[in-house]
PDB file of C-alpha atoms in Angstrom:
ATOM      1  CA  MET A   1      -0.181  -0.034  -0.039  1.00 81.00           C
ATOM      2  CA  TRP A   2       2.847   2.244   0.099  1.00 81.00           C
ATOM      3  CA  HIS A   3       4.143   1.562  -3.221  1.00 83.00           C
ATOM      4  CA  ILE A   4       0.852   2.412  -4.323  1.00 87.00           C
ATOM      5  CA  ALA A   5       0.967   6.168  -2.255  1.00 89.00           C
ATOM      6  CA  ALA A   6       4.329   6.511  -3.376  1.00 86.00           C
ATOM      7  CA  SER A   7       3.565   6.161  -6.956  1.00 89.00           C
ATOM      8  CA  ILE A   8       1.152   8.028  -7.229  1.00 91.00           C
ATOM      9  CA  LEU A   9       2.825  10.757  -5.173  1.00 89.00           C
ATOM     10  CA  ILE A  10       6.195  10.457  -7.270  1.00 89.00           C
ATOM     11  CA  GLY A  11       3.789  10.911 -10.272  1.00 89.00           C
ATOM     12  CA  ALA A  12       3.124  14.133  -9.124  1.00 90.00           C
ATOM     13  CA  LEU A  13       6.051  15.244  -8.113  1.00 86.00           C
ATOM     14  CA  GLU A  14       7.850  14.998 -11.342  1.00 86.00           C
ATOM     15  CA  ILE A  15       4.462  17.156 -12.365  1.00 88.00           C
ATOM     16  CA  ILE A  16       5.793  19.615 -10.303  1.00 84.00           C
ATOM     17  CA  PHE A  17       9.337  19.162 -11.315  1.00 82.00           C
ATOM     18  CA  LEU A  18       8.132  20.437 -14.942  1.00 82.00           C
ATOM     19  CA  THR A  19       6.188  23.300 -13.608  1.00 81.00           C
ATOM     20  CA  LEU A  20       9.709  24.521 -12.065  1.00 75.00           C
ATOM     21  CA  ARG A  21      11.366  23.564 -15.248  1.00 73.00           C
ATOM     22  CA  ALA A  22       9.435  25.782 -17.720  1.00 72.00           C
ATOM     23  CA  GLU A  23       7.584  28.341 -17.727  1.00 74.00           C
ATOM     24  CA  ARG A  24       5.297  27.253 -20.117  1.00 81.00           C
ATOM     25  CA  VAL A  25       4.344  22.869 -19.382  1.00 79.00           C
ATOM     26  CA  ASP A  26       4.019  21.208 -22.834  1.00 83.00           C
ATOM     27  CA  GLY A  27       1.272  18.166 -22.086  1.00 85.00           C
ATOM     28  CA  VAL A  28       2.738  15.445 -24.092  1.00 88.00           C
ATOM     29  CA  LEU A  29       5.051  15.935 -21.002  1.00 85.00           C
ATOM     30  CA  VAL A  30       3.044  16.056 -18.179  1.00 87.00           C
ATOM     31  CA  ARG A  31       0.673  13.132 -20.132  1.00 90.00           C
ATOM     32  CA  ARG A  32       3.977  11.053 -20.417  1.00 89.00           C
ATOM     33  CA  ALA A  33       4.239  11.601 -15.957  1.00 89.00           C
ATOM     34  CA  VAL A  34       0.643  10.425 -15.666  1.00 91.00           C
ATOM     35  CA  ALA A  35       0.999   7.746 -17.996  1.00 92.00           C
ATOM     36  CA  ARG A  36       4.130   6.081 -15.928  1.00 91.00           C
ATOM     37  CA  SER A  37       2.578   6.702 -12.437  1.00 91.00           C
ATOM     38  CA  ALA A  38      -1.134   5.153 -13.278  1.00 93.00           C
ATOM     39  CA  ILE A  39       0.817   2.250 -14.894  1.00 93.00           C
ATOM     40  CA  VAL A  40       3.375   1.388 -12.285  1.00 92.00           C
ATOM     41  CA  THR A  41       0.341   1.963  -9.583  1.00 92.00           C
ATOM     42  CA  LEU A  42      -1.783  -0.261 -11.779  1.00 93.00           C
ATOM     43  CA  LEU A  43       0.820  -2.971 -11.766  1.00 92.00           C
ATOM     44  CA  LEU A  44       1.210  -2.689  -8.509  1.00 90.00           C
ATOM     45  CA  VAL A  45      -2.302  -2.822  -7.272  1.00 90.00           C
ATOM     46  CA  VAL A  46      -2.345  -6.502  -9.736  1.00 89.00           C
ATOM     47  CA  ALA A  47       0.335  -7.408  -7.713  1.00 86.00           C
ATOM     48  CA  TRP A  48      -1.015  -7.312  -4.659  1.00 84.00           C
ATOM     49  CA  VAL A  49      -4.565  -8.536  -5.824  1.00 83.00           C
ATOM     50  CA  GLU A  50      -3.025 -11.904  -7.128  1.00 80.00           C
ATOM     51  CA  GLY A  51      -0.024 -11.805  -3.305  1.00 74.00           C
ATOM     52  CA  LEU A  52      -3.976 -11.125  -1.768  1.00 75.00           C
ATOM     53  CA  LEU A  53      -5.743 -14.763  -3.683  1.00 75.00           C
ATOM     54  CA  ASP A  54      -2.735 -16.867  -3.897  1.00 69.00           C
ATOM     55  CA  ALA A  55      -1.874 -16.392  -0.225  1.00 61.00           C
ATOM     56  CA  GLY A  56      -4.986 -15.461   0.809  1.00 54.00           C
ATOM     57  CA  VAL A  57      -3.783 -12.486   2.999  1.00 51.00           C
ATOM     58  CA  ALA A  58      -3.222  -9.372   2.546  1.00 50.00           C
ATOM     59  CA  SER A  59       0.896  -9.220   2.104  1.00 50.00           C
ATOM     60  CA  SER A  60       3.228  -6.751   1.430  1.00 50.00           C
ATOM     61  CA  ASN A  61       6.647  -9.288   1.978  1.00 56.00           C
ATOM     62  CA  VAL A  62       8.730 -10.053  -1.355  1.00 56.00           C
ATOM     63  CA  ILE A  63      11.309 -12.752  -0.945  1.00 58.00           C
ATOM     64  CA  PRO A  64      14.827 -10.997  -2.209  1.00 57.00           C
ATOM     65  CA  GLY A  65      16.003 -12.928  -5.580  1.00 56.00           C
ATOM     66  CA  ASP A  66      12.447 -13.744  -6.325  1.00 59.00           C
ATOM     67  CA  ARG A  67      11.441 -13.303 -10.099  1.00 67.00           C
ATOM     68  CA  ASP A  68       8.168 -13.719  -9.989  1.00 76.00           C
ATOM     69  CA  PHE A  69       5.591 -11.193 -11.686  1.00 82.00           C
ATOM     70  CA  ALA A  70       4.988  -8.942  -7.649  1.00 80.00           C
ATOM     71  CA  ALA A  71       8.956  -9.068  -7.198  1.00 78.00           C
ATOM     72  CA  ILE A  72       9.353  -7.852 -10.857  1.00 82.00           C
ATOM     73  CA  VAL A  73       6.905  -5.051  -9.719  1.00 85.00           C
ATOM     74  CA  ASN A  74       8.083  -4.401  -6.479  1.00 81.00           C
ATOM     75  CA  LEU A  75      12.281  -4.619  -6.883  1.00 80.00           C
ATOM     76  CA  ILE A  76      12.508  -3.752 -10.045  1.00 83.00           C
ATOM     77  CA  ILE A  77       9.680  -1.271 -11.621  1.00 88.00           C
ATOM     78  CA  PHE A  78       8.636   0.566  -9.030  1.00 88.00           C
ATOM     79  CA  PRO A  79      11.830   1.353  -8.142  1.00 87.00           C
ATOM     80  CA  LEU A  80      12.775   2.298 -11.170  1.00 89.00           C
ATOM     81  CA  HIS A  81       9.355   4.226 -11.506  1.00 90.00           C
ATOM     82  CA  ALA A  82      10.817   6.078  -8.037  1.00 88.00           C
ATOM     83  CA  ILE A  83      14.553   6.695  -9.561  1.00 89.00           C
ATOM     84  CA  TRP A  84      13.242   8.853 -12.772  1.00 89.00           C
ATOM     85  CA  GLY A  85      10.982  10.554 -10.699  1.00 88.00           C
ATOM     86  CA  LEU A  86      13.441  12.200  -8.407  1.00 87.00           C
ATOM     87  CA  ALA A  87      15.950  12.024 -11.082  1.00 89.00           C
ATOM     88  CA  GLN A  88      13.366  15.001 -12.664  1.00 85.00           C
ATOM     89  CA  GLY A  89      13.923  16.336  -9.511  1.00 84.00           C
ATOM     90  CA  VAL A  90      17.647  16.687  -9.152  1.00 87.00           C
ATOM     91  CA  ARG A  91      17.759  18.198 -13.351  1.00 84.00           C
ATOM     92  CA  SER A  92      14.993  20.786 -12.274  1.00 80.00           C
ATOM     93  CA  SER A  93      16.705  21.962  -9.567  1.00 79.00           C
ATOM     94  CA  ALA A  94      20.594  21.660 -10.944  1.00 79.00           C
ATOM     95  CA  SER A  95      18.585  23.790 -14.282  1.00 76.00           C
ATOM     96  CA  ARG A  96      17.482  26.930 -11.823  1.00 78.00           C
ATOM     97  CA  ILE A  97      20.697  26.626  -9.852  1.00 78.00           C
ATOM     98  CA  PRO A  98      22.971  28.920 -12.339  1.00 79.00           C
ATOM     99  CA  LYS A  99      20.168  30.806 -13.296  1.00 76.00           C
ATOM    100  CA  GLU A 100      18.623  32.095  -9.506  1.00 75.00           C
ATOM    101  CA  PHE A 101      22.665  32.384  -8.295  1.00 77.00           C
ATOM    102  CA  HIS A 102      23.086  36.154  -8.401  1.00 77.00           C
ATOM    103  CA  ARG A 103      19.322  37.183  -8.584  1.00 81.00           C
ATOM    104  CA  ARG A 104      17.748  35.129  -5.354  1.00 83.00           C
ATOM    105  CA  PRO A 105      20.348  33.630  -3.114  1.00 84.00           C
ATOM    106  CA  VAL A 106      18.083  32.195  -0.955  1.00 86.00           C
ATOM    107  CA  SER A 107      15.620  30.052  -3.597  1.00 84.00           C
ATOM    108  CA  THR A 108      19.462  28.710  -4.715  1.00 86.00           C
ATOM    109  CA  ILE A 109      20.256  27.143  -1.346  1.00 89.00           C
ATOM    110  CA  ALA A 110      16.881  26.064  -0.896  1.00 88.00           C
ATOM    111  CA  LEU A 111      16.780  24.194  -3.956  1.00 86.00           C
ATOM    112  CA  PHE A 112      20.300  23.208  -3.772  1.00 89.00           C
ATOM    113  CA  MET A 113      19.387  21.209  -0.719  1.00 90.00           C
ATOM    114  CA  VAL A 114      16.330  19.510  -2.475  1.00 88.00           C
ATOM    115  CA  SER A 115      19.001  18.287  -5.186  1.00 88.00           C
ATOM    116  CA  ILE A 116      21.276  16.838  -2.626  1.00 91.00           C
ATOM    117  CA  GLY A 117      18.306  15.581  -0.743  1.00 90.00           C
ATOM    118  CA  LEU A 118      16.428  13.781  -3.441  1.00 89.00           C
ATOM    119  CA  ALA A 119      20.270  12.657  -4.580  1.00 91.00           C
ATOM    120  CA  GLY A 120      19.971  11.023  -1.344  1.00 89.00           C
ATOM    121  CA  PHE A 121      16.933   8.890  -2.026  1.00 87.00           C
ATOM    122  CA  ILE A 122      17.904   8.173  -5.350  1.00 89.00           C
ATOM    123  CA  ALA A 123      21.242   6.527  -3.780  1.00 90.00           C
ATOM    124  CA  ILE A 124      19.041   4.418  -1.093  1.00 87.00           C
ATOM    125  CA  ASN A 125      17.198   3.415  -3.963  1.00 84.00           C
ATOM    126  CA  VAL A 126      19.631   1.736  -6.057  1.00 88.00           C
ATOM    127  CA  ILE A 127      21.602   0.195  -3.775  1.00 86.00           C
ATOM    128  CA  LEU A 128      18.211  -1.569  -1.724  1.00 82.00           C
ATOM    129  CA  VAL A 129      17.513  -2.486  -5.571  1.00 81.00           C
ATOM    130  CA  VAL A 130      20.727  -4.235  -6.392  1.00 84.00           C
ATOM    131  CA  PHE A 131      20.693  -5.628  -2.909  1.00 80.00           C
ATOM    132  CA  LEU A 132      17.310  -7.147  -2.890  1.00 76.00           C
ATOM    133  CA  ASN A 133      17.606  -8.198  -6.580  1.00 74.00           C
ATOM    134  CA  LEU A 134      20.464 -10.383  -5.733  1.00 77.00           C
ATOM    135  CA  GLY A 135      18.894 -11.719  -2.333  1.00 74.00           C
ATOM    136  CA  GLN A 136      21.547  -9.780   0.334  1.00 72.00           C
ATOM    137  CA  THR A 137      19.618  -8.380   2.969  1.00 68.00           C
ATOM    138  CA  VAL A 138      22.695  -7.414   5.443  1.00 71.00           C
ATOM    139  CA  GLY A 139      23.391  -4.057   5.588  1.00 71.00           C
ATOM    140  CA  MET A 140      20.077  -2.478   4.093  1.00 74.00           C
ATOM    141  CA  ASP A 141      19.326  -1.367   7.700  1.00 79.00           C
ATOM    142  CA  LYS A 142      22.564   0.389   7.642  1.00 81.00           C
ATOM    143  CA  VAL A 143      20.989   1.771   3.756  1.00 81.00           C
ATOM    144  CA  LEU A 144      17.553   2.318   5.342  1.00 80.00           C
ATOM    145  CA  ALA A 145      19.562   4.641   8.229  1.00 83.00           C
ATOM    146  CA  PHE A 146      20.221   7.254   5.948  1.00 86.00           C
ATOM    147  CA  SER A 147      16.318   8.216   4.818  1.00 84.00           C
ATOM    148  CA  PRO A 148      15.677  10.405   7.387  1.00 86.00           C
ATOM    149  CA  PHE A 149      18.802  12.474   6.847  1.00 90.00           C
ATOM    150  CA  ALA A 150      16.834  12.385   2.882  1.00 87.00           C
ATOM    151  CA  LEU A 151      13.996  13.461   3.787  1.00 86.00           C
ATOM    152  CA  GLY A 152      14.971  15.741   6.853  1.00 90.00           C
ATOM    153  CA  VAL A 153      16.800  17.773   3.553  1.00 91.00           C
ATOM    154  CA  CYS A 154      14.167  17.742   1.033  1.00 87.00           C
ATOM    155  CA  VAL A 155      12.268  19.197   3.337  1.00 89.00           C
ATOM    156  CA  ALA A 156      14.119  21.811   4.674  1.00 91.00           C
ATOM    157  CA  GLY A 157      14.585  23.084   1.779  1.00 88.00           C
ATOM    158  CA  ALA A 158      11.075  22.900   0.443  1.00 86.00           C
ATOM    159  CA  VAL A 159      10.040  24.843   4.009  1.00 90.00           C
ATOM    160  CA  LEU A 160      13.045  27.466   2.225  1.00 89.00           C
ATOM    161  CA  LEU A 161      11.873  27.270  -1.064  1.00 84.00           C
ATOM    162  CA  VAL A 162       8.330  28.585   0.400  1.00 85.00           C
ATOM    163  CA  PHE A 163       9.197  30.998   3.186  1.00 88.00           C
ATOM    164  CA  GLY A 164      12.736  32.113   2.537  1.00 87.00           C
ATOM    165  CA  GLU A 165      12.930  34.829   0.339  1.00 84.00           C
ATOM    166  CA  ARG A 166       9.529  36.321   2.031  1.00 86.00           C
ATOM    167  CA  VAL A 167      11.387  36.052   5.504  1.00 88.00           C
ATOM    168  CA  LEU A 168      14.740  37.464   3.826  1.00 87.00           C
ATOM    169  CA  GLU A 169      12.466  40.596   2.005  1.00 87.00           C
ATOM    170  CA  GLU A 170      10.545  41.632   5.589  1.00 87.00           C
ATOM    171  CA  ILE A 171      13.398  41.551   7.715  1.00 90.00           C
ATOM    172  CA  SER A 172      15.599  43.843   4.841  1.00 89.00           C
ATOM    173  CA  ALA A 173      12.257  46.044   4.681  1.00 88.00           C
ATOM    174  CA  ARG A 174      11.892  46.550   8.010  1.00 90.00           C
ATOM    175  CA  VAL A 175      15.924  47.118   9.441  1.00 91.00           C
ATOM    176  CA  GLU A 176      15.582  49.741   6.185  1.00 90.00           C
ATOM    177  CA  LEU A 177      12.530  51.324   7.037  1.00 88.00           C
ATOM    178  CA  PHE A 178      14.305  51.393  10.596  1.00 90.00           C
ATOM    179  CA  ARG A 179      17.189  54.050   8.764  1.00 89.00           C
ATOM    180  CA  LEU A 180      14.680  55.512   6.636  1.00 88.00           C
ATOM    181  CA  LYS A 181      12.372  56.540   9.630  1.00 87.00           C
ATOM    182  CA  PRO A 182      13.514  59.416  11.519  1.00 86.00           C
ATOM    183  CA  LEU A 183      14.108  61.108   8.139  1.00 85.00           C
ATOM    184  CA  TRP A 184      10.314  59.695   6.988  1.00 85.00           C
ATOM    185  CA  VAL A 185       8.977  61.540  10.360  1.00 83.00           C
ATOM    186  CA  ARG A 186      10.591  64.651   9.629  1.00 85.00           C
ATOM    187  CA  VAL A 187       9.717  64.756   6.126  1.00 82.00           C
ATOM    188  CA  VAL A 188       5.635  63.850   7.039  1.00 81.00           C
ATOM    189  CA  GLU A 189       6.191  66.395   9.880  1.00 80.00           C
ATOM    190  CA  LEU A 190       7.219  68.965   7.188  1.00 79.00           C
ATOM    191  CA  THR A 191       4.654  68.589   4.513  1.00 78.00           C
ATOM    192  CA  PRO A 192       1.315  69.020   4.159  1.00 67.00           C
ATOM    193  CA  GLN A 193      -0.795  65.675   5.743  1.00 61.00           C
ATOM    194  CA  LYS A 194      -2.687  65.158   2.854  1.00 65.00           C
ATOM    195  CA  PHE A 195       0.700  63.660   1.545  1.00 65.00           C
ATOM    196  CA  HIS A 196       0.724  60.945   3.913  1.00 69.00           C
ATOM    197  CA  LEU A 197      -1.287  57.524   4.097  1.00 69.00           C
ATOM    198  CA  ASN A 198      -1.881  55.346   7.310  1.00 74.00           C
ATOM    199  CA  VAL A 199       0.747  52.896   6.648  1.00 70.00           C
ATOM    200  CA  ARG A 200      -0.124  50.530   9.785  1.00 74.00           C
ATOM    201  CA  HIS A 201      -1.687  47.274   8.752  1.00 77.00           C
ATOM    202  CA  LEU A 202       1.123  47.019   5.289  1.00 79.00           C
ATOM    203  CA  PRO A 203       3.588  44.644   5.307  1.00 82.00           C
ATOM    204  CA  ALA A 204       7.046  45.677   5.842  1.00 85.00           C
ATOM    205  CA  SER A 205       8.456  45.743   2.132  1.00 84.00           C
ATOM    206  CA  ALA A 206       5.212  48.419   1.266  1.00 84.00           C
ATOM    207  CA  ARG A 207       5.753  50.816   4.272  1.00 86.00           C
ATOM    208  CA  LEU A 208       9.382  50.447   2.972  1.00 87.00           C
ATOM    209  CA  GLN A 209       7.917  51.541  -0.589  1.00 87.00           C
ATOM    210  CA  ARG A 210       5.607  54.083   0.917  1.00 86.00           C
ATOM    211  CA  ALA A 211       8.394  55.601   2.844  1.00 86.00           C
ATOM    212  CA  TYR A 212      11.259  55.716   0.154  1.00 86.00           C
ATOM    213  CA  VAL A 213       7.260  57.842  -2.110  1.00 86.00           C
ATOM    214  CA  GLU A 214       6.332  60.046   0.657  1.00 84.00           C
ATOM    215  CA  ILE A 215      10.346  61.214   0.669  1.00 85.00           C
ATOM    216  CA  SER A 216      10.681  61.850  -2.430  1.00 86.00           C
ATOM    217  CA  ASP A 217       7.489  63.906  -2.565  1.00 84.00           C
ATOM    218  CA  ALA A 218       8.719  65.925  -0.146  1.00 82.00           C
ATOM    219  CA  ILE A 219      12.198  66.420  -1.489  1.00 81.00           C
ATOM    220  CA  CYS A 220      10.232  67.811  -4.398  1.00 82.00           C
ATOM    221  CA  THR A 221       7.760  69.601  -2.747  1.00 81.00           C
ATOM    222  CA  LEU A 222       9.914  71.277  -0.368  1.00 80.00           C
ATOM    223  CA  ARG A 223      11.554  74.874  -1.275  1.00 81.00           C
ATOM    224  CA  VAL A 224      14.937  75.911  -0.017  1.00 76.00           C
ATOM    225  CA  ASP A 225      16.742  79.599  -0.162  1.00 74.00           C
ATOM    226  CA  LEU A 226      20.492  78.348   0.147  1.00 70.00           C
ATOM    227  CA  ASP A 227      23.263  79.734  -1.403  1.00 66.00           C
ATOM    228  CA  GLY A 228      24.899  78.000  -4.114  1.00 63.00           C
ATOM    229  CA  HIS A 229      24.597  74.444  -4.401  1.00 68.00           C
ATOM    230  CA  PRO A 230      23.919  72.742  -0.767  1.00 71.00           C
ATOM    231  CA  ASP A 231      25.571  69.447  -0.482  1.00 76.00           C
ATOM    232  CA  VAL A 232      23.365  66.685   1.809  1.00 79.00           C
ATOM    233  CA  GLU A 233      25.012  67.669   4.998  1.00 82.00           C
ATOM    234  CA  ALA A 234      23.438  71.945   4.416  1.00 79.00           C
ATOM    235  CA  ILE A 235      19.649  70.226   3.344  1.00 80.00           C
ATOM    236  CA  VAL A 236      19.447  67.609   6.844  1.00 80.00           C
ATOM    237  CA  SER A 237      20.399  71.047   8.562  1.00 80.00           C
ATOM    238  CA  ALA A 238      17.853  72.796   7.211  1.00 78.00           C
ATOM    239  CA  LEU A 239      15.642  69.310   7.658  1.00 80.00           C
ATOM    240  CA  ARG A 240      16.213  69.533  11.230  1.00 81.00           C
ATOM    241  CA  LEU A 241      15.309  73.341  11.314  1.00 78.00           C
ATOM    242  CA  GLY A 242      12.622  73.886   9.284  1.00 77.00           C
ATOM    243  CA  GLU A 243      14.498  76.225   6.747  1.00 71.00           C
ATOM    244  CA  PHE A 244      11.693  76.254   4.401  1.00 75.00           C
ATOM    245  CA  SER A 245      11.064  79.197   1.747  1.00 72.00           C
ATOM    246  CA  ALA A 246       7.457  79.535   0.915  1.00 72.00           C
ATOM    247  CA  ASP A 247       8.314  81.540  -2.586  1.00 74.00           C
ATOM    248  CA  PRO A 248       7.391  80.138  -5.507  1.00 77.00           C
ATOM    249  CA  SER A 249      10.491  80.837  -7.396  1.00 75.00           C
ATOM    250  CA  ALA A 250      12.970  78.881  -4.580  1.00 77.00           C
ATOM    251  CA  PRO A 251      14.206  75.343  -5.932  1.00 78.00           C
ATOM    252  CA  THR A 252      13.038  72.663  -4.413  1.00 80.00           C
ATOM    253  CA  LEU A 253      15.303  70.299  -2.589  1.00 79.00           C
ATOM    254  CA  SER A 254      15.386  67.759  -5.958  1.00 80.00           C
ATOM    255  CA  GLN A 255      16.311  70.786  -8.098  1.00 80.00           C
ATOM    256  CA  ALA A 256      18.996  72.051  -4.908  1.00 77.00           C
ATOM    257  CA  LEU A 257      20.616  68.781  -4.598  1.00 78.00           C
ATOM    258  CA  PRO A 258      23.452  66.978  -7.098  1.00 75.00           C
ATOM    259  CA  VAL A 259      21.603  66.548 -10.830  1.00 77.00           C
ATOM    260  CA  ARG A 260      20.648  62.671 -10.314  1.00 78.00           C
ATOM    261  CA  ALA A 261      20.567  60.723 -13.613  1.00 75.00           C
ATOM    262  CA  ASN A 262      18.392  57.926 -12.426  1.00 81.00           C
ATOM    263  CA  ARG A 263      15.693  55.879 -10.473  1.00 83.00           C
ATOM    264  CA  ARG A 264      18.479  54.325  -8.177  1.00 84.00           C
ATOM    265  CA  GLU A 265      20.359  57.042  -7.779  1.00 83.00           C
ATOM    266  CA  ASP A 266      17.475  58.776  -6.294  1.00 83.00           C
ATOM    267  CA  LEU A 267      17.520  55.758  -4.203  1.00 84.00           C
ATOM    268  CA  GLU A 268      21.223  55.680  -3.609  1.00 85.00           C
ATOM    269  CA  LEU A 269      20.342  59.902  -2.531  1.00 83.00           C
ATOM    270  CA  ILE A 270      17.197  59.574  -0.217  1.00 85.00           C
ATOM    271  CA  GLY A 271      20.014  56.565   1.699  1.00 86.00           C
ATOM    272  CA  ALA A 272      22.676  59.178   2.089  1.00 85.00           C
ATOM    273  CA  LEU A 273      20.028  61.906   3.887  1.00 85.00           C
ATOM    274  CA  ALA A 274      18.384  59.685   5.932  1.00 86.00           C
ATOM    275  CA  LYS A 275      21.887  58.356   6.838  1.00 87.00           C
ATOM    276  CA  VAL A 276      23.255  61.830   7.925  1.00 84.00           C
ATOM    277  CA  TYR A 277      19.671  62.132   9.334  1.00 83.00           C
ATOM    278  CA  ARG A 278      19.930  59.947  11.883  1.00 84.00           C
ATOM    279  CA  GLU A 279      23.712  60.407  12.323  1.00 80.00           C
ATOM    280  CA  ARG A 280      22.883  63.856  13.324  1.00 76.00           C
ATOM    281  CA  ALA A 281      19.496  63.081  15.781  1.00 68.00           C
ATOM    282  CA  HIS A 282      22.065  60.978  17.505  1.00 64.00           C
TER     283      HIS A 282
END
C-alpha cells in the first residue's frame, strides 16, 4: 500500500518539477508523467491483488532474489519509477541553480538542499534495488538509516524555498525602514498631511515603498533658499531646523541637490540623506 501511494506521489512530484523547469509545460510531458504513474500504480495493485488471492491474506513481503510477478513489480519496476521521478527533481533544480544564484540566493540554497535530499533518496533506492535483486539483505538497515537525513534535507529545502525569500524580504524591509524612519517622520511633519497615508496595516515591504514615495514627494515639494549648491549636510540641517521658503521661485530640494540620472541614484540619495539625518539625531 505504501508503494501504491508513493507511486502516485512520485507522479505528482514529476509534474511539479516540470512546472519548475519551464514557464509553459508541454502537455505531452504531463501526459507521459501521468501515464507512467498510472501504469506503475496499476501494476502494483495487480501484484497486491494477485498476492492476496494466492496467499489468502494481504501481504507486502517480497522475497529477495525471487523473479515472480510481484517481485519484478516491487523490486524492479517501482524502484526504477522512483529513481526516474526523483532524478527529474534533481535535473530541474540543477538547471535553475545557475540562473537563480545571483538573483535569488535563498532560493538557490533551497534548491541545492532539495537536490541533495533527492540525490540521497536516489542513491538509497539504487543500493536497495541491487541488494534485493541479488538476494542480499545484510546491510540494508544501514542503507535505510540514511532515509531520515535525506527526507529532512528535502523538507528543509522545500520550506526554505517557500518561505525563505519572503522572510528575507521582510527582514530587509524592516532594517531599511529603521534607517529611513527618522527622516520619514521629519518630512511628514514638514509636508501637508494629505501626502501621508496610514500604513500600519501594510507589510514591511509596502511600508518601505511608501516611505520612499513620501520622502521623494517631500524632496520635490519643499523649497529651500540656500546659496550656491548645497550638499547633503546643508539639506539635512535645513530639514532639522525647518528652514524652508514659501517663495515659488525658490528651488525645491530636488533641484538644489546634485543631479541624478536614474531611479537608482534617487534611492541612493535618499539613503544618504537618511544616514546623515540619523547621525545628526544621535
